[in-house]
Tab-separated table of C-alpha atoms in Angstrom:
chain	number	residue	atom	x	y	z
Z	1	UNK	CA	2.518	-23.170	15.540
Z	2	UNK	CA	3.475	-19.464	15.402
Z	3	UNK	CA	2.314	-17.000	12.709
Z	4	UNK	CA	3.599	-13.384	12.065
Z	5	UNK	CA	1.847	-11.133	9.577
Z	6	UNK	CA	3.996	-8.678	7.046
Z	7	UNK	CA	2.300	-5.744	4.744
Z	8	UNK	CA	3.804	-4.978	2.449
Z	9	UNK	CA	4.196	-3.727	-1.352
Z	10	UNK	CA	7.598	-5.124	-2.031
Z	11	UNK	CA	8.146	-2.720	-5.037
Z	12	UNK	CA	10.218	-4.217	-5.975
Z	13	UNK	CA	11.498	-6.287	-2.694
Z	14	UNK	CA	15.090	-5.831	-2.041
Z	15	UNK	CA	17.357	-6.892	1.130
Z	16	UNK	CA	15.903	-4.111	3.618
Z	17	UNK	CA	12.487	-6.616	2.793
Z	18	UNK	CA	14.676	-9.844	3.254
Z	19	UNK	CA	16.579	-8.162	6.384
Z	20	UNK	CA	12.705	-7.468	8.050
Z	21	UNK	CA	10.860	-11.449	7.123
Z	22	UNK	CA	13.542	-12.890	9.136
Z	23	UNK	CA	14.091	-10.464	12.142
Z	24	UNK	CA	10.041	-10.608	12.126
Z	25	UNK	CA	9.909	-14.370	11.736
Z	26	UNK	CA	13.326	-14.314	14.769
Z	27	UNK	CA	11.738	-11.751	17.406
Z	28	UNK	CA	7.973	-13.004	17.189
Z	29	UNK	CA	9.678	-16.847	17.026
Z	30	UNK	CA	7.307	-17.460	14.149
Z	31	UNK	CA	7.353	-20.464	12.338
Z	32	UNK	CA	5.755	-18.833	9.002
Z	33	UNK	CA	5.651	-15.119	7.450
Z	34	UNK	CA	2.643	-13.985	5.337
Z	35	UNK	CA	2.402	-11.222	4.046
Z	36	UNK	CA	-0.789	-8.793	2.771
Z	37	UNK	CA	0.347	-7.658	-0.253
Z	38	UNK	CA	-1.290	-4.666	-2.813
Z	39	UNK	CA	-1.645	-6.105	-6.222
Z	40	UNK	CA	-1.241	-4.315	-9.363
Z	41	UNK	CA	-1.301	-0.352	-8.211
Z	42	UNK	CA	0.713	0.747	-4.682
Z	43	UNK	CA	-0.441	3.105	-1.993
Z	44	UNK	CA	1.432	6.627	-3.880
Z	45	UNK	CA	-1.413	5.955	-6.548
Z	46	UNK	CA	0.967	4.469	-9.418
Z	47	UNK	CA	1.533	0.502	-11.061
Z	48	UNK	CA	3.667	-1.554	-9.420
Z	49	UNK	CA	7.025	-1.951	-11.654
Z	50	UNK	CA	6.439	-5.544	-11.591
Z	51	UNK	CA	3.363	-7.442	-11.308
Z	52	UNK	CA	1.796	-9.242	-8.209
Z	53	UNK	CA	3.120	-12.419	-8.904
Z	54	UNK	CA	6.760	-11.208	-10.037
Z	55	UNK	CA	6.685	-9.803	-6.696
Z	56	UNK	CA	4.991	-13.065	-5.106
Z	57	UNK	CA	7.689	-14.876	-6.042
Z	58	UNK	CA	10.226	-12.639	-4.562
Z	59	UNK	CA	8.801	-12.534	-1.432
Z	60	UNK	CA	8.308	-16.634	-1.360
Z	61	UNK	CA	11.867	-16.664	-2.053
Z	62	UNK	CA	13.194	-14.758	0.498
Z	63	UNK	CA	11.578	-15.643	4.411
Z	64	UNK	CA	6.799	-15.527	2.948
Z	65	UNK	CA	5.658	-18.441	3.782
Z	66	UNK	CA	1.861	-17.551	2.203
Z	67	UNK	CA	0.977	-13.996	0.454
Z	68	UNK	CA	-2.235	-12.493	0.102
Z	69	UNK	CA	-3.425	-9.903	-1.909
Z	70	UNK	CA	-4.475	-6.648	-0.101
Z	71	UNK	CA	-8.126	-5.724	-1.933
Z	72	UNK	CA	-6.901	-3.160	-4.623
Z	73	UNK	CA	-9.390	-0.272	-3.474
Z	74	UNK	CA	-7.722	-0.544	0.004
Z	75	UNK	CA	-4.713	-1.147	-1.824
Z	76	UNK	CA	-5.167	2.718	-3.727
Z	77	UNK	CA	-5.646	4.743	-0.286
Z	78	UNK	CA	-4.431	6.478	2.515
Z	79	UNK	CA	-2.186	5.208	4.747
Z	80	UNK	CA	-4.992	5.055	7.386
Z	81	UNK	CA	-7.246	3.230	5.087
Z	82	UNK	CA	-4.667	1.139	3.254
Z	83	UNK	CA	-3.016	-0.149	7.282
Z	84	UNK	CA	-6.715	-0.437	8.522
Z	85	UNK	CA	-7.307	-3.270	5.606
Z	86	UNK	CA	-4.466	-5.036	6.055
Z	87	UNK	CA	-4.716	-5.406	10.220
Z	88	UNK	CA	-7.974	-6.855	9.361
Z	89	UNK	CA	-6.860	-8.936	6.434
Z	90	UNK	CA	-4.886	-10.492	9.244
Z	91	UNK	CA	-7.212	-10.000	12.047
Z	92	UNK	CA	-9.896	-12.280	9.564
Z	93	UNK	CA	-7.689	-14.642	8.740
Z	94	UNK	CA	-7.469	-15.702	12.674
Z	95	UNK	CA	-3.802	-17.263	12.609
Z	96	UNK	CA	-1.889	-14.002	12.936
Z	97	UNK	CA	-0.020	-13.740	16.374
Z	98	UNK	CA	2.289	-10.794	15.769
Z	99	UNK	CA	2.297	-8.200	12.954
Z	100	UNK	CA	5.593	-6.810	11.993
Z	101	UNK	CA	5.781	-3.678	10.417
Z	102	UNK	CA	9.137	-0.976	10.312
Z	103	UNK	CA	9.867	2.269	11.537
Z	104	UNK	CA	12.059	4.831	12.301
Z	105	UNK	CA	11.719	5.803	15.523
Z	106	UNK	CA	13.420	3.761	18.100
Z	107	UNK	CA	10.995	5.298	20.812
Z	108	UNK	CA	9.082	2.069	20.770
Z	109	UNK	CA	6.356	2.801	23.450
Z	110	UNK	CA	5.744	6.164	22.179
Z	111	UNK	CA	4.429	4.821	18.405
Z	112	UNK	CA	2.393	2.989	20.979
Z	113	UNK	CA	0.473	6.365	23.466
Z	114	UNK	CA	0.397	7.823	20.162
Z	115	UNK	CA	-1.259	5.500	18.232
Z	116	UNK	CA	-3.445	4.962	21.066
Z	117	UNK	CA	-4.676	8.305	21.646
Z	118	UNK	CA	-5.202	8.802	17.557
Z	119	UNK	CA	-7.056	5.546	18.019
Z	120	UNK	CA	-9.841	6.490	20.767
Z	121	UNK	CA	-9.515	10.672	20.432
Z	122	UNK	CA	-10.219	11.514	23.778
Z	123	UNK	CA	-12.144	14.302	24.813
Z	124	UNK	CA	-9.289	16.859	26.110
Z	125	UNK	CA	-7.170	15.445	22.249
Z	126	UNK	CA	-10.628	16.391	20.572
Z	127	UNK	CA	-11.114	20.083	22.193
Z	128	UNK	CA	-7.441	20.982	21.745
Z	129	UNK	CA	-7.643	20.046	18.109
Z	130	UNK	CA	-10.824	22.361	17.541
Z	131	UNK	CA	-9.281	25.087	19.218
Z	132	UNK	CA	-6.426	25.899	17.238
Z	133	UNK	CA	-7.974	24.804	14.127
Z	134	UNK	CA	-10.235	27.767	15.322
Z	135	UNK	CA	-7.170	29.850	15.612
Z	136	UNK	CA	-6.207	29.115	11.871
Z	137	UNK	CA	-3.923	26.020	11.899
Z	138	UNK	CA	-3.643	23.390	9.617
Z	139	UNK	CA	-5.011	20.347	10.604
Z	140	UNK	CA	-1.855	18.724	10.311
Z	141	UNK	CA	-0.637	21.406	12.552
Z	142	UNK	CA	-3.350	21.622	15.163
Z	143	UNK	CA	-2.679	17.694	15.557
Z	144	UNK	CA	0.859	17.424	16.210
Z	145	UNK	CA	0.231	20.180	18.655
Z	146	UNK	CA	-2.919	18.645	20.981
Z	147	UNK	CA	-0.488	15.331	21.042
Z	148	UNK	CA	2.280	16.734	22.168
Z	149	UNK	CA	1.045	18.676	24.798
Z	150	UNK	CA	-1.161	15.465	26.189
Z	151	UNK	CA	1.560	13.087	25.338
Z	152	UNK	CA	4.000	15.222	27.852
Z	153	UNK	CA	1.236	14.605	30.427
Z	154	UNK	CA	1.584	11.052	30.370
Z	155	UNK	CA	4.849	10.801	29.400
Z	156	UNK	CA	6.948	13.593	31.181
Z	157	UNK	CA	9.903	12.934	28.843
Z	158	UNK	CA	8.746	12.995	25.697
Z	159	UNK	CA	10.591	15.518	22.922
Z	160	UNK	CA	8.949	17.616	21.008
Z	161	UNK	CA	11.318	16.793	17.972
Z	162	UNK	CA	10.529	13.151	18.379
Z	163	UNK	CA	7.399	13.567	18.249
Z	164	UNK	CA	7.029	15.684	15.022
Z	165	UNK	CA	9.883	12.843	13.387
Z	166	UNK	CA	7.157	10.436	13.994
Z	167	UNK	CA	4.110	12.407	12.593
Z	168	UNK	CA	6.606	13.001	9.300
Z	169	UNK	CA	8.084	9.791	8.812
Z	170	UNK	CA	6.463	8.201	5.791
Z	171	UNK	CA	7.537	4.282	7.435
Z	172	UNK	CA	6.275	6.122	11.363
Z	173	UNK	CA	2.702	7.126	9.867
Z	174	UNK	CA	1.936	3.489	8.643
Z	175	UNK	CA	3.357	2.350	12.048
Z	176	UNK	CA	0.959	4.161	14.064
Z	177	UNK	CA	-1.937	3.473	12.288
Z	178	UNK	CA	-0.641	-0.551	12.373
Z	179	UNK	CA	-1.306	0.610	15.469
Z	180	UNK	CA	-4.920	2.700	15.441
Z	181	UNK	CA	-6.163	-0.335	13.619
Z	182	UNK	CA	-5.250	-2.773	15.780
Z	183	UNK	CA	-6.325	-1.115	18.875
Z	184	UNK	CA	-9.800	-0.166	17.138
Z	185	UNK	CA	-10.266	-3.747	15.744
Z	186	UNK	CA	-9.938	-4.669	20.122
Z	187	UNK	CA	-7.511	-7.340	18.206
Z	188	UNK	CA	-5.702	-9.786	19.782
Z	189	UNK	CA	-2.566	-9.889	17.836
Z	190	UNK	CA	0.171	-7.487	19.089
Z	191	UNK	CA	2.264	-5.209	17.277
Z	192	UNK	CA	6.220	-5.311	16.695
Z	193	UNK	CA	7.387	-2.429	15.142
Z	194	UNK	CA	11.280	-3.204	13.298
Z	195	UNK	CA	13.441	0.052	13.362
Z	196	UNK	CA	14.387	0.165	9.408
Z	197	UNK	CA	17.764	-0.458	8.241
Z	198	UNK	CA	19.313	1.427	5.447
Z	199	UNK	CA	18.252	4.042	3.252
Z	200	UNK	CA	15.002	5.881	4.223
Z	201	UNK	CA	11.845	6.072	2.424
Z	202	UNK	CA	12.339	8.776	-0.324
Z	203	UNK	CA	16.040	8.953	-0.960
Z	204	UNK	CA	16.722	7.997	-4.255
Z	205	UNK	CA	20.314	7.147	-4.558
Z	206	UNK	CA	21.878	3.476	-4.632
Z	207	UNK	CA	24.327	3.909	-1.384
Z	208	UNK	CA	23.497	1.636	1.102
Z	209	UNK	CA	23.168	-2.184	0.906
Z	210	UNK	CA	19.742	-1.932	2.391
Z	211	UNK	CA	18.575	0.944	-0.470
Z	212	UNK	CA	15.078	2.293	-0.667
Z	213	UNK	CA	13.200	0.500	-3.050
Z	214	UNK	CA	12.299	3.887	-4.740
Z	215	UNK	CA	15.829	4.101	-5.535
Z	216	UNK	CA	15.363	0.637	-7.331
Z	217	UNK	CA	12.865	2.026	-9.093
Z	218	UNK	CA	14.767	4.999	-10.184
Z	219	UNK	CA	17.131	3.237	-11.518
Z	220	UNK	CA	14.879	0.367	-13.346
Z	221	UNK	CA	13.016	3.597	-15.267
Z	222	UNK	CA	16.141	4.914	-16.445
Z	223	UNK	CA	16.707	3.492	-19.660
Z	224	UNK	CA	19.360	1.010	-20.315
Z	225	UNK	CA	20.567	0.833	-17.224
Z	226	UNK	CA	22.084	-2.440	-16.345
Z	227	UNK	CA	20.644	-4.717	-13.280
Z	228	UNK	CA	24.219	-5.297	-13.099
Z	229	UNK	CA	24.220	-2.025	-11.025
Z	230	UNK	CA	21.363	-2.681	-8.502
Z	231	UNK	CA	22.861	-6.594	-7.729
Z	232	UNK	CA	24.125	-5.925	-4.984
Z	233	UNK	CA	20.815	-4.527	-3.440
Z	234	UNK	CA	18.178	-7.154	-3.759
Z	235	UNK	CA	18.032	-10.809	-3.654
Z	236	UNK	CA	18.861	-12.968	-6.205
Z	237	UNK	CA	15.192	-13.512	-7.140
Z	238	UNK	CA	14.627	-10.204	-7.236
Z	239	UNK	CA	17.051	-9.750	-10.626
Z	240	UNK	CA	15.814	-13.199	-11.739
Z	241	UNK	CA	11.975	-11.294	-11.706
Z	242	UNK	CA	13.937	-8.034	-13.224
Z	243	UNK	CA	15.428	-9.996	-15.914
Z	244	UNK	CA	12.383	-12.026	-17.159
Z	245	UNK	CA	10.726	-8.728	-17.726
Z	246	UNK	CA	12.970	-7.633	-20.220
Z	247	UNK	CA	13.251	-4.255	-19.791
Z	248	UNK	CA	9.597	-3.676	-18.968
Z	249	UNK	CA	9.060	-2.161	-16.164
Z	250	UNK	CA	5.292	-0.025	-15.628
Z	251	UNK	CA	5.440	3.532	-14.346
Z	252	UNK	CA	2.159	6.007	-14.428
Z	253	UNK	CA	3.352	7.092	-17.642
Z	254	UNK	CA	2.004	4.191	-19.479
Z	255	UNK	CA	-0.545	4.987	-18.560
Z	256	UNK	CA	-0.866	8.163	-18.950
Z	257	UNK	CA	-3.511	8.493	-22.947
Z	258	UNK	CA	-5.815	5.868	-20.931
Z	259	UNK	CA	-5.576	8.646	-18.652
Z	260	UNK	CA	-6.503	11.388	-20.936
Z	261	UNK	CA	-8.891	9.961	-22.645
Z	262	UNK	CA	-10.666	9.450	-19.320
Z	263	UNK	CA	-10.689	12.816	-18.400
Z	264	UNK	CA	-12.006	14.399	-21.115
Z	265	UNK	CA	-14.979	11.696	-21.810
Z	266	UNK	CA	-16.184	12.488	-18.339
Z	267	UNK	CA	-15.281	16.384	-17.550
Z	268	UNK	CA	-19.094	16.698	-18.312
Z	269	UNK	CA	-20.027	14.763	-14.966
Z	270	UNK	CA	-17.304	16.303	-13.035
Z	271	UNK	CA	-14.994	14.011	-10.721
Z	272	UNK	CA	-15.877	15.051	-7.254
Z	273	UNK	CA	-17.494	11.474	-6.926
Z	274	UNK	CA	-13.933	9.528	-7.528
Z	275	UNK	CA	-12.473	8.752	-4.131
Z	276	UNK	CA	-10.008	11.193	-2.719
Z	277	UNK	CA	-11.798	13.486	-5.154
Z	278	UNK	CA	-13.158	16.894	-4.140
Z	279	UNK	CA	-15.606	19.332	-5.780
Z	280	UNK	CA	-11.802	21.923	-5.646
Z	281	UNK	CA	-10.110	19.475	-7.475
Z	282	UNK	CA	-12.962	17.725	-9.750
Z	283	UNK	CA	-13.339	21.704	-11.292
Z	284	UNK	CA	-9.361	22.368	-11.197
Z	285	UNK	CA	-8.879	18.882	-13.304
Z	286	UNK	CA	-11.939	19.822	-15.793
Z	287	UNK	CA	-10.473	23.546	-15.686
Z	288	UNK	CA	-6.634	22.811	-15.892
Z	289	UNK	CA	-7.309	19.130	-18.587
Z	290	UNK	CA	-6.333	21.348	-21.452
Z	291	UNK	CA	-2.552	21.416	-19.957
Z	292	UNK	CA	-2.363	17.736	-19.704
Z	293	UNK	CA	0.421	16.042	-21.791
Z	294	UNK	CA	1.465	12.539	-18.905
Z	295	UNK	CA	0.661	11.916	-15.958
Z	296	UNK	CA	3.426	13.219	-14.089
Z	297	UNK	CA	3.035	16.467	-15.254
Z	298	UNK	CA	-0.830	16.623	-14.777
Z	299	UNK	CA	-0.229	15.695	-11.167
Z	300	UNK	CA	2.459	18.517	-10.422
Z	301	UNK	CA	-0.423	20.410	-12.051
Z	302	UNK	CA	-2.438	19.587	-10.267
Z	303	UNK	CA	-0.449	19.532	-6.950
Z	304	UNK	CA	-0.626	22.422	-4.731
Z	305	UNK	CA	0.641	23.426	-1.331
Z	306	UNK	CA	-2.494	22.203	0.364
Z	307	UNK	CA	-2.779	19.442	-1.919
Z	308	UNK	CA	0.093	16.764	-1.766
Z	309	UNK	CA	0.987	15.214	-5.209
Z	310	UNK	CA	1.154	11.321	-3.912
Z	311	UNK	CA	-3.333	12.763	-2.921
Z	312	UNK	CA	-3.495	14.111	-6.587
Z	313	UNK	CA	-1.999	10.564	-8.046
Z	314	UNK	CA	-3.861	8.485	-6.066
Z	315	UNK	CA	-6.966	10.526	-7.468
Z	316	UNK	CA	-6.363	10.461	-10.763
Z	317	UNK	CA	-5.633	6.233	-9.947
Z	318	UNK	CA	-8.857	6.115	-8.767
Z	319	UNK	CA	-10.567	7.819	-11.799
Z	320	UNK	CA	-8.443	5.992	-14.016
Z	321	UNK	CA	-9.500	2.647	-12.100
Z	322	UNK	CA	-13.452	3.289	-11.822
Z	323	UNK	CA	-13.168	3.814	-7.956
Z	324	UNK	CA	-15.783	5.400	-6.345
Z	325	UNK	CA	-16.854	6.865	-3.033
Z	326	UNK	CA	-20.160	4.766	-3.077
Z	327	UNK	CA	-17.346	1.656	-3.756
Z	328	UNK	CA	-15.758	2.576	-0.219
Z	329	UNK	CA	-19.023	3.013	1.283
Z	330	UNK	CA	-20.382	-0.960	0.034
Z	331	UNK	CA	-16.894	-2.567	0.539
Z	332	UNK	CA	-16.927	-1.447	4.495
Z	333	UNK	CA	-20.704	-2.376	4.735
Z	334	UNK	CA	-19.371	-6.192	3.916
Z	335	UNK	CA	-17.129	-5.864	6.358
Z	336	UNK	CA	-13.348	-4.247	4.576
Z	337	UNK	CA	-12.163	-7.197	3.230
Z	338	UNK	CA	-14.859	-9.600	2.772
Z	339	UNK	CA	-12.749	-12.417	1.101
Z	340	UNK	CA	-8.807	-12.977	1.327
Z	341	UNK	CA	-6.822	-13.318	-1.530
Z	342	UNK	CA	-4.162	-16.147	-1.592
Z	343	UNK	CA	-1.876	-15.738	-4.323
Z	344	UNK	CA	1.452	-18.292	-3.816
Z	345	UNK	CA	2.464	-20.253	-1.103
Z	346	UNK	CA	5.742	-22.701	-0.230
Z	347	UNK	CA	5.555	-26.494	-0.833
Z	348	UNK	CA	7.361	-26.758	2.393
Z	349	UNK	CA	4.148	-24.857	4.779
Z	350	UNK	CA	1.710	-26.110	2.866
Z	351	UNK	CA	1.104	-28.240	6.541
Z	352	UNK	CA	0.190	-24.846	7.442
Z	353	UNK	CA	-2.665	-24.383	4.730
Z	354	UNK	CA	-5.493	-26.031	7.049
Z	355	UNK	CA	-4.838	-24.029	9.945
Z	356	UNK	CA	-5.725	-20.887	7.769
Z	357	UNK	CA	-8.236	-23.012	6.211
Z	358	UNK	CA	-10.225	-23.556	9.913
Z	359	UNK	CA	-9.329	-20.623	11.010
Z	360	UNK	CA	-10.707	-18.162	8.189
Z	361	UNK	CA	-13.331	-16.086	9.007
Z	362	UNK	CA	-13.869	-14.871	4.982
Z	363	UNK	CA	-14.239	-17.290	2.216
Z	364	UNK	CA	-10.148	-18.057	0.762
Z	365	UNK	CA	-10.051	-16.948	-2.853
Z	366	UNK	CA	-7.826	-19.514	-4.278
Z	367	UNK	CA	-9.135	-20.271	-8.151
Z	368	UNK	CA	-9.881	-16.777	-8.593
Z	369	UNK	CA	-13.171	-18.089	-11.552
Z	370	UNK	CA	-14.602	-20.534	-8.821
Z	371	UNK	CA	-13.887	-18.915	-5.721
Z	372	UNK	CA	-15.338	-15.512	-7.190
Z	373	UNK	CA	-18.478	-17.243	-7.877
Z	374	UNK	CA	-19.405	-17.789	-4.660
Z	375	UNK	CA	-18.634	-14.558	-3.389
Z	376	UNK	CA	-21.388	-12.286	-2.206
Z	377	UNK	CA	-22.748	-9.599	-4.555
Z	378	UNK	CA	-21.238	-6.928	-2.078
Z	379	UNK	CA	-17.771	-8.939	-1.743
Z	380	UNK	CA	-17.957	-9.738	-5.320
Z	381	UNK	CA	-18.242	-6.620	-6.512
Z	382	UNK	CA	-15.120	-5.622	-5.183
Z	383	UNK	CA	-13.078	-8.630	-6.312
Z	384	UNK	CA	-13.934	-6.907	-9.160
Z	385	UNK	CA	-11.707	-4.029	-9.343
Z	386	UNK	CA	-9.311	-6.299	-8.663
Z	387	UNK	CA	-9.768	-8.166	-11.676
Z	388	UNK	CA	-10.333	-4.797	-14.012
Z	389	UNK	CA	-7.386	-3.101	-12.269
Z	390	UNK	CA	-5.350	-5.575	-13.221
Z	391	UNK	CA	-6.523	-6.641	-16.425
Z	392	UNK	CA	-5.800	-3.122	-17.044
Z	393	UNK	CA	-2.645	-3.393	-15.509
Z	394	UNK	CA	-1.828	-6.428	-18.291
Z	395	UNK	CA	-3.429	-4.979	-20.992
Z	396	UNK	CA	-0.794	-2.417	-20.458
Z	397	UNK	CA	2.111	-3.921	-20.124
Z	398	UNK	CA	1.453	-6.260	-23.070
Z	399	UNK	CA	0.504	-2.983	-25.559
Z	400	UNK	CA	4.552	-1.946	-24.147
Z	401	UNK	CA	5.779	-5.981	-24.619
Z	402	UNK	CA	4.007	-6.707	-27.385
Z	403	UNK	CA	3.228	-10.406	-25.698
Z	404	UNK	CA	-0.057	-11.538	-25.769
Z	405	UNK	CA	-2.158	-9.671	-22.035
Z	406	UNK	CA	-2.494	-12.453	-18.660
Z	407	UNK	CA	-5.925	-12.677	-17.819
Z	408	UNK	CA	-6.631	-12.271	-14.118
Z	409	UNK	CA	-9.509	-15.266	-13.688
Z	410	UNK	CA	-7.412	-17.499	-14.871
Z	411	UNK	CA	-3.804	-16.941	-12.677
Z	412	UNK	CA	-3.039	-20.168	-10.467
Z	413	UNK	CA	-1.680	-19.780	-7.534
Z	414	UNK	CA	2.065	-19.992	-7.775
Z	415	UNK	CA	3.994	-22.242	-5.200
Z	416	UNK	CA	7.481	-22.158	-4.543
């Protein structure tokens, strides 16, 4: 029996995701598809529009057989850390044959060559980057020029425009990071890129059958927009889960008051100890806190030519979720992904679960309260970040929807 892995957010799950799952199983000749899913907060530094179990249901009804949660610490981090943690999760599962991911360049060999250069960083590459940096060139530009110079020697037909597109598209960047992680882990998992079909990652228009998750979120977060308008862009289970939410979709704006309180209460100590926060950014936050009106406005207030909006959003989310730099060090010291949190599976895939349990190199957490109690001290500390993030998410949703909050430690496996 063969299994293909996909690292995803499904925020929310749409037709493009269903297409990828179908193609992944077909091209990998896999019997099972296993998903590593971001929890209730995502890589761009924002809450997911629906909680992780709703999004797990979307995946399981559309081709996924098992869904595991990517620990929150890594789900809300840069592309490099996000990808490395997802690949590590699959590597530790011990039963994944192929890793499938989307990309926006048809030149798959170029992705592989570039990933290997970035993973191994040979002397020629490091010397070239250093030379450009001394000339005052920015790091992204120095990296691009260095890669182009070396790749032209290895692959004379490499075009500068193709490399630039490879290094600038979000999906391509993740594709590179996935392959980098596989190389650095010496993993036997085979990479399987699939050309993205439909709208681009950041496209916010509902103009194609395979539109982006960004476009769906933009529609859903506008007041009084009927779900019927997006029915053509998402499978029935997605529409059912969205309907069940009764219009209560979360965004970073819903956490504005909590963030403002956190910034006010900790400004005396500063924020440089938090992940993705530097001394300069900490000082900037303290200086401009009086201009705070809401989450997104403050991100715009803090962004600059050198620090992107997404980086700022992640930095503020780390403050919100108490993600400190030392937490990342502890997580790395205990193996990056020291447990496998199972969110759900399909009944007709249950016969593969013994294979998963037999091959898993770390404990599987299927019953949160009981299984987490057996984790090591460092692993339990990492798991507590998942619990806190979810409790905060469910608490804010409860206030918004006027419903009782869910208890993360009492959540049961989703079986469909």
